[in-house]
PDB file of C-alpha atoms in Angstrom:
ATOM      1  CA  MET A   1     -21.094  -1.628   0.528  1.00 59.00           C
ATOM      2  CA  GLN A   2     -18.026  -3.055   1.591  1.00 61.00           C
ATOM      3  CA  ALA A   3     -15.892  -0.646   0.292  1.00 57.00           C
ATOM      4  CA  GLN A   4     -17.806   1.929   2.388  1.00 66.00           C
ATOM      5  CA  ALA A   5     -17.090  -0.116   5.474  1.00 70.00           C
ATOM      6  CA  LYS A   6     -13.279  -0.407   4.691  1.00 81.00           C
ATOM      7  CA  PHE A   7     -13.430   3.955   4.186  1.00 81.00           C
ATOM      8  CA  ASP A   8     -11.816   5.119   7.709  1.00 84.00           C
ATOM      9  CA  LEU A   9     -12.729   8.742   7.812  1.00 88.00           C
ATOM     10  CA  ASN A  10     -10.296   9.811   9.980  1.00 90.00           C
ATOM     11  CA  ARG A  11      -7.067   8.326   7.503  1.00 91.00           C
ATOM     12  CA  ALA A  12      -9.082   9.967   4.930  1.00 90.00           C
ATOM     13  CA  ARG A  13      -8.934  13.599   7.128  1.00 91.00           C
ATOM     14  CA  GLU A  14      -5.614  13.070   7.840  1.00 92.00           C
ATOM     15  CA  ALA A  15      -4.359  12.296   4.444  1.00 91.00           C
ATOM     16  CA  LEU A  16      -6.262  15.914   3.485  1.00 92.00           C
ATOM     17  CA  ARG A  17      -3.951  17.219   5.924  1.00 92.00           C
ATOM     18  CA  TRP A  18      -0.858  15.850   4.991  1.00 92.00           C
ATOM     19  CA  ILE A  19      -1.916  17.199   1.406  1.00 92.00           C
ATOM     20  CA  TYR A  20      -2.215  20.200   2.395  1.00 92.00           C
ATOM     21  CA  ALA A  21      -0.166  20.730   4.457  1.00 91.00           C
ATOM     22  CA  VAL A  22       2.752  19.545   1.476  1.00 92.00           C
ATOM     23  CA  LEU A  23       0.825  22.573  -0.298  1.00 91.00           C
ATOM     24  CA  GLY A  24       1.291  24.650   2.148  1.00 89.00           C
ATOM     25  CA  THR A  25      -2.330  25.920   1.508  1.00 88.00           C
ATOM     26  CA  ASP A  26      -6.090  25.964   3.779  1.00 84.00           C
ATOM     27  CA  HIS A  27      -7.927  22.892   3.797  1.00 77.00           C
ATOM     28  CA  GLU A  28     -11.659  22.122   4.121  1.00 78.00           C
ATOM     29  CA  GLU A  29     -13.182  19.942   6.844  1.00 83.00           C
ATOM     30  CA  ILE A  30     -14.465  17.215   5.438  1.00 85.00           C
ATOM     31  CA  LYS A  31     -18.188  15.121   6.862  1.00 86.00           C
ATOM     32  CA  ASP A  32     -18.094  11.739   4.909  1.00 86.00           C
ATOM     33  CA  GLN A  33     -16.541  10.263   1.980  1.00 84.00           C
ATOM     34  CA  LEU A  34     -18.313  12.339  -0.866  1.00 87.00           C
ATOM     35  CA  ASP A  35     -16.916  15.569   0.757  1.00 88.00           C
ATOM     36  CA  PHE A  36     -13.568  13.376   0.413  1.00 88.00           C
ATOM     37  CA  SER A  37     -13.643  12.455  -3.518  1.00 87.00           C
ATOM     38  CA  ALA A  38     -15.536  15.999  -4.200  1.00 88.00           C
ATOM     39  CA  LEU A  39     -12.000  18.028  -3.130  1.00 89.00           C
ATOM     40  CA  LEU A  40      -9.810  15.429  -4.909  1.00 89.00           C
ATOM     41  CA  LYS A  41     -12.192  14.564  -8.033  1.00 89.00           C
ATOM     42  CA  ASP A  42     -11.046  17.206 -10.353  1.00 90.00           C
ATOM     43  CA  GLY A  43      -7.415  15.507 -10.081  1.00 89.00           C
ATOM     44  CA  VAL A  44      -5.612  19.164  -9.451  1.00 92.00           C
ATOM     45  CA  THR A  45      -4.636  19.451  -6.249  1.00 91.00           C
ATOM     46  CA  ILE A  46      -3.795  15.628  -6.598  1.00 92.00           C
ATOM     47  CA  CYS A  47      -1.559  16.601  -9.413  1.00 92.00           C
ATOM     48  CA  GLU A  48      -0.454  19.531  -7.486  1.00 93.00           C
ATOM     49  CA  LEU A  49       0.983  16.831  -4.841  1.00 93.00           C
ATOM     50  CA  ILE A  50       2.726  14.883  -6.950  1.00 94.00           C
ATOM     51  CA  ASN A  51       4.417  17.718  -8.574  1.00 93.00           C
ATOM     52  CA  ALA A  52       5.354  18.999  -5.162  1.00 92.00           C
ATOM     53  CA  LEU A  53       7.430  15.778  -3.922  1.00 92.00           C
ATOM     54  CA  GLN A  54       8.739  16.010  -7.377  1.00 91.00           C
ATOM     55  CA  PRO A  55       8.709  18.626  -9.937  1.00 91.00           C
ATOM     56  CA  GLY A  56       7.939  18.603 -12.877  1.00 90.00           C
ATOM     57  CA  THR A  57       6.031  15.261 -13.166  1.00 89.00           C
ATOM     58  CA  VAL A  58       2.670  16.320 -14.219  1.00 90.00           C
ATOM     59  CA  LYS A  59       3.698  18.394 -16.862  1.00 91.00           C
ATOM     60  CA  LYS A  60       0.498  20.414 -17.788  1.00 90.00           C
ATOM     61  CA  ILE A  61      -2.796  20.176 -14.912  1.00 89.00           C
ATOM     62  CA  ASN A  62      -5.911  20.332 -16.697  1.00 87.00           C
ATOM     63  CA  THR A  63      -8.516  23.023 -15.045  1.00 86.00           C
ATOM     64  CA  MET A  64     -11.273  22.432 -17.654  1.00 88.00           C
ATOM     65  CA  LYS A  65     -14.310  20.767 -15.477  1.00 87.00           C
ATOM     66  CA  ALA A  66     -14.457  18.677 -18.370  1.00 90.00           C
ATOM     67  CA  PRO A  67     -14.860  14.892 -16.926  1.00 88.00           C
ATOM     68  CA  PHE A  68     -12.290  13.769 -19.592  1.00 90.00           C
ATOM     69  CA  LYS A  69      -9.889  16.167 -18.718  1.00 91.00           C
ATOM     70  CA  GLN A  70     -10.407  16.078 -14.732  1.00 90.00           C
ATOM     71  CA  ARG A  71      -9.915  11.871 -15.204  1.00 92.00           C
ATOM     72  CA  GLU A  72      -7.185  12.623 -17.250  1.00 94.00           C
ATOM     73  CA  ASN A  73      -5.506  14.903 -14.104  1.00 93.00           C
ATOM     74  CA  VAL A  74      -6.266  11.414 -12.202  1.00 93.00           C
ATOM     75  CA  GLU A  75      -4.483   9.300 -14.563  1.00 94.00           C
ATOM     76  CA  MET A  76      -1.761  11.884 -14.570  1.00 94.00           C
ATOM     77  CA  PHE A  77      -1.161  11.643 -10.814  1.00 94.00           C
ATOM     78  CA  LEU A  78      -1.285   7.636 -11.302  1.00 94.00           C
ATOM     79  CA  LYS A  79       1.362   7.943 -13.682  1.00 94.00           C
ATOM     80  CA  GLY A  80       3.132  10.316 -11.487  1.00 94.00           C
ATOM     81  CA  CYS A  81       3.145   7.824  -8.562  1.00 93.00           C
ATOM     82  CA  GLU A  82       4.433   4.822 -10.517  1.00 93.00           C
ATOM     83  CA  ALA A  83       7.541   6.953 -11.785  1.00 93.00           C
ATOM     84  CA  TYR A  84       7.867   8.266  -7.991  1.00 92.00           C
ATOM     85  CA  GLY A  85       8.104   4.593  -6.894  1.00 91.00           C
ATOM     86  CA  LEU A  86       4.977   3.366  -5.804  1.00 92.00           C
ATOM     87  CA  LYS A  87       4.230  -0.196  -7.335  1.00 92.00           C
ATOM     88  CA  SER A  88       0.589  -1.111  -8.866  1.00 91.00           C
ATOM     89  CA  GLN A  89      -0.490  -2.458  -5.597  1.00 92.00           C
ATOM     90  CA  ASP A  90      -0.639   1.142  -3.601  1.00 92.00           C
ATOM     91  CA  LEU A  91      -2.692   2.676  -6.419  1.00 93.00           C
ATOM     92  CA  PHE A  92      -6.346   3.055  -6.854  1.00 92.00           C
ATOM     93  CA  GLN A  93      -8.179   2.962 -10.447  1.00 92.00           C
ATOM     94  CA  VAL A  94      -9.563   6.347 -11.865  1.00 90.00           C
ATOM     95  CA  ASN A  95     -13.028   5.350 -11.672  1.00 90.00           C
ATOM     96  CA  ASP A  96     -12.564   4.416  -7.409  1.00 87.00           C
ATOM     97  CA  LEU A  97     -11.673   7.992  -6.915  1.00 87.00           C
ATOM     98  CA  TYR A  98     -14.022   9.490  -9.763  1.00 84.00           C
ATOM     99  CA  GLU A  99     -17.211   7.461  -9.457  1.00 85.00           C
ATOM    100  CA  HIS A 100     -16.993   7.427  -5.852  1.00 83.00           C
ATOM    101  CA  LYS A 101     -16.617   3.461  -5.866  1.00 83.00           C
ATOM    102  CA  ASN A 102     -13.308   2.406  -3.690  1.00 85.00           C
ATOM    103  CA  LEU A 103     -12.173   5.182  -1.717  1.00 89.00           C
ATOM    104  CA  TYR A 104     -10.559   4.002   1.181  1.00 89.00           C
ATOM    105  CA  MET A 105      -7.714   2.905  -2.422  1.00 91.00           C
ATOM    106  CA  VAL A 106      -6.993   6.358  -2.984  1.00 91.00           C
ATOM    107  CA  VAL A 107      -6.303   6.678   1.022  1.00 92.00           C
ATOM    108  CA  ASP A 108      -3.703   3.998   1.223  1.00 92.00           C
ATOM    109  CA  CYS A 109      -2.044   5.719  -2.297  1.00 93.00           C
ATOM    110  CA  ILE A 110      -1.796   8.672  -0.357  1.00 93.00           C
ATOM    111  CA  TYR A 111      -0.373   6.939   2.273  1.00 93.00           C
ATOM    112  CA  ALA A 112       2.077   5.130   0.650  1.00 93.00           C
ATOM    113  CA  LEU A 113       2.721   8.319  -1.411  1.00 93.00           C
ATOM    114  CA  GLY A 114       3.457   9.843   1.919  1.00 93.00           C
ATOM    115  CA  GLY A 115       5.832   6.597   2.824  1.00 91.00           C
ATOM    116  CA  MET A 116       7.799   7.035  -0.342  1.00 92.00           C
ATOM    117  CA  ALA A 117       8.339  10.621  -0.045  1.00 91.00           C
ATOM    118  CA  GLN A 118       9.958   9.934   3.577  1.00 90.00           C
ATOM    119  CA  LYS A 119      12.241   7.340   1.845  1.00 89.00           C
ATOM    120  CA  LYS A 120      13.094   9.723  -0.727  1.00 88.00           C
ATOM    121  CA  GLY A 121      13.934  12.066   1.888  1.00 88.00           C
ATOM    122  CA  PHE A 122      11.094  14.718   1.379  1.00 87.00           C
ATOM    123  CA  PRO A 123      11.965  17.412   4.397  1.00 88.00           C
ATOM    124  CA  GLY A 124       8.281  18.365   4.495  1.00 85.00           C
ATOM    125  CA  PRO A 125       5.394  16.986   6.800  1.00 86.00           C
ATOM    126  CA  GLN A 126       5.332  13.312   7.133  1.00 87.00           C
ATOM    127  CA  ILE A 127       2.403  10.548   6.490  1.00 87.00           C
ATOM    128  CA  GLY A 128       2.230   7.065   6.502  1.00 81.00           C
ATOM    129  CA  VAL A 129       5.224   3.895   7.101  1.00 79.00           C
ATOM    130  CA  LYS A 130       8.477   4.828   5.506  1.00 79.00           C
ATOM    131  CA  VAL A 131       9.281   2.309   3.106  1.00 78.00           C
ATOM    132  CA  ALA A 132      12.332   0.315   3.817  1.00 76.00           C
ATOM    133  CA  ASP A 133      15.844   0.308   1.687  1.00 74.00           C
ATOM    134  CA  GLU A 134      16.762  -2.764   0.270  1.00 77.00           C
ATOM    135  CA  ASN A 135      19.126  -4.496   2.839  1.00 81.00           C
ATOM    136  CA  ARG A 136      20.844  -7.011   0.059  1.00 84.00           C
ATOM    137  CA  ARG A 137      23.340  -9.552   1.169  1.00 85.00           C
ATOM    138  CA  GLU A 138      26.110 -11.643  -0.521  1.00 88.00           C
ATOM    139  CA  PHE A 139      27.200 -14.813   0.345  1.00 86.00           C
ATOM    140  CA  THR A 140      30.104 -17.081  -1.038  1.00 89.00           C
ATOM    141  CA  GLN A 141      29.746 -20.862  -2.185  1.00 90.00           C
ATOM    142  CA  GLU A 142      31.734 -22.055   1.301  1.00 89.00           C
ATOM    143  CA  GLN A 143      29.236 -19.986   3.336  1.00 86.00           C
ATOM    144  CA  LEU A 144      25.849 -21.315   1.211  1.00 85.00           C
ATOM    145  CA  ALA A 145      27.630 -25.305   1.757  1.00 86.00           C
ATOM    146  CA  GLU A 146      28.102 -24.638   5.317  1.00 84.00           C
ATOM    147  CA  SER A 147      24.474 -24.158   5.622  1.00 78.00           C
ATOM    148  CA  ASN A 148      23.870 -27.800   4.181  1.00 78.00           C
ATOM    149  CA  ARG A 149      25.799 -29.369   7.861  1.00 76.00           C
ATOM    150  CA  ILE A 150      23.169 -27.797   9.782  1.00 72.00           C
ATOM    151  CA  ILE A 151      20.259 -30.143  10.659  1.00 67.00           C
ATOM    152  CA  GLY A 152      17.610 -27.599  12.756  1.00 65.00           C
ATOM    153  CA  LEU A 153      15.975 -27.978  15.419  1.00 60.00           C
ATOM    154  CA  GLN A 154      12.847 -27.921  13.366  1.00 59.00           C
ATOM    155  CA  TYR A 155      13.407 -31.571  12.281  1.00 65.00           C
ATOM    156  CA  GLY A 156      13.950 -32.921  15.809  1.00 61.00           C
ATOM    157  CA  SER A 157      15.131 -36.333  16.881  1.00 61.00           C
ATOM    158  CA  ASN A 158      13.617 -39.558  16.664  1.00 58.00           C
ATOM    159  CA  LYS A 159      16.410 -41.085  18.648  1.00 61.00           C
ATOM    160  CA  GLY A 160      15.980 -44.697  17.191  1.00 59.00           C
ATOM    161  CA  ALA A 161      12.320 -44.779  17.319  1.00 60.00           C
ATOM    162  CA  SER A 162      10.706 -47.371  15.151  1.00 65.00           C
ATOM    163  CA  GLN A 163       7.351 -48.303  14.473  1.00 67.00           C
ATOM    164  CA  ALA A 164       7.955 -51.919  16.411  1.00 68.00           C
ATOM    165  CA  GLY A 165       4.943 -53.063  18.029  1.00 67.00           C
ATOM    166  CA  MET A 166       2.476 -50.895  16.223  1.00 71.00           C
ATOM    167  CA  THR A 167      -0.587 -52.312  14.828  1.00 71.00           C
ATOM    168  CA  ALA A 168      -1.521 -51.175  11.222  1.00 73.00           C
ATOM    169  CA  TYR A 169      -3.983 -47.990  10.872  1.00 73.00           C
ATOM    170  CA  GLY A 170      -7.822 -49.470  11.525  1.00 73.00           C
ATOM    171  CA  THR A 171      -6.880 -52.658  13.225  1.00 75.00           C
ATOM    172  CA  THR A 172      -8.938 -53.210  16.628  1.00 75.00           C
ATOM    173  CA  ARG A 173      -6.908 -52.714  19.917  1.00 71.00           C
ATOM    174  CA  GLN A 174      -5.700 -55.852  21.393  1.00 70.00           C
ATOM    175  CA  ILE A 175      -6.199 -55.875  25.121  1.00 74.00           C
ATOM    176  CA  LEU A 176      -4.103 -58.728  26.537  1.00 75.00           C
ATOM    177  CA  PRO A 177      -4.107 -60.142  30.047  1.00 76.00           C
ATOM    178  CA  ASP A 178      -0.639 -60.839  31.633  1.00 65.00           C
TER     179      ASP A 178
END
């Protein structure tokens, strides 16, 4: 129930539009998440997608309707995504798609794949957020040592404060007349 609640039909439709735009084919409109998974379950479309982004990633796409061949297609797609640069947390499990379990993960994976395609300069349609390039910085030892002399504002200043005149924790308050 929670996985179904996370599934966003509009995001799924957008992901399918992107897939079919990259492949240059017509797409079918979906009504619910079962339609979404039915279109991608055999793995043929997503294998063609990864091959369009990086030719030769999936050497042989199985067209047999046998379940183990369809699962193999999905597995090859996932391996292709990893080789393309996606991190393991961006991927879904074969059962997520094949058994209609966490279809939101499939949609998220497609968006992540679209972001990686933008980073790699794919000239076609775009979806998702472009993956940022690394911005590594190099500091000399002198620059690093200089940072030790700065007292950040978050440390504050006590301006000579002390605990003189404070009572111990738990002691009753003493009110003395002047």
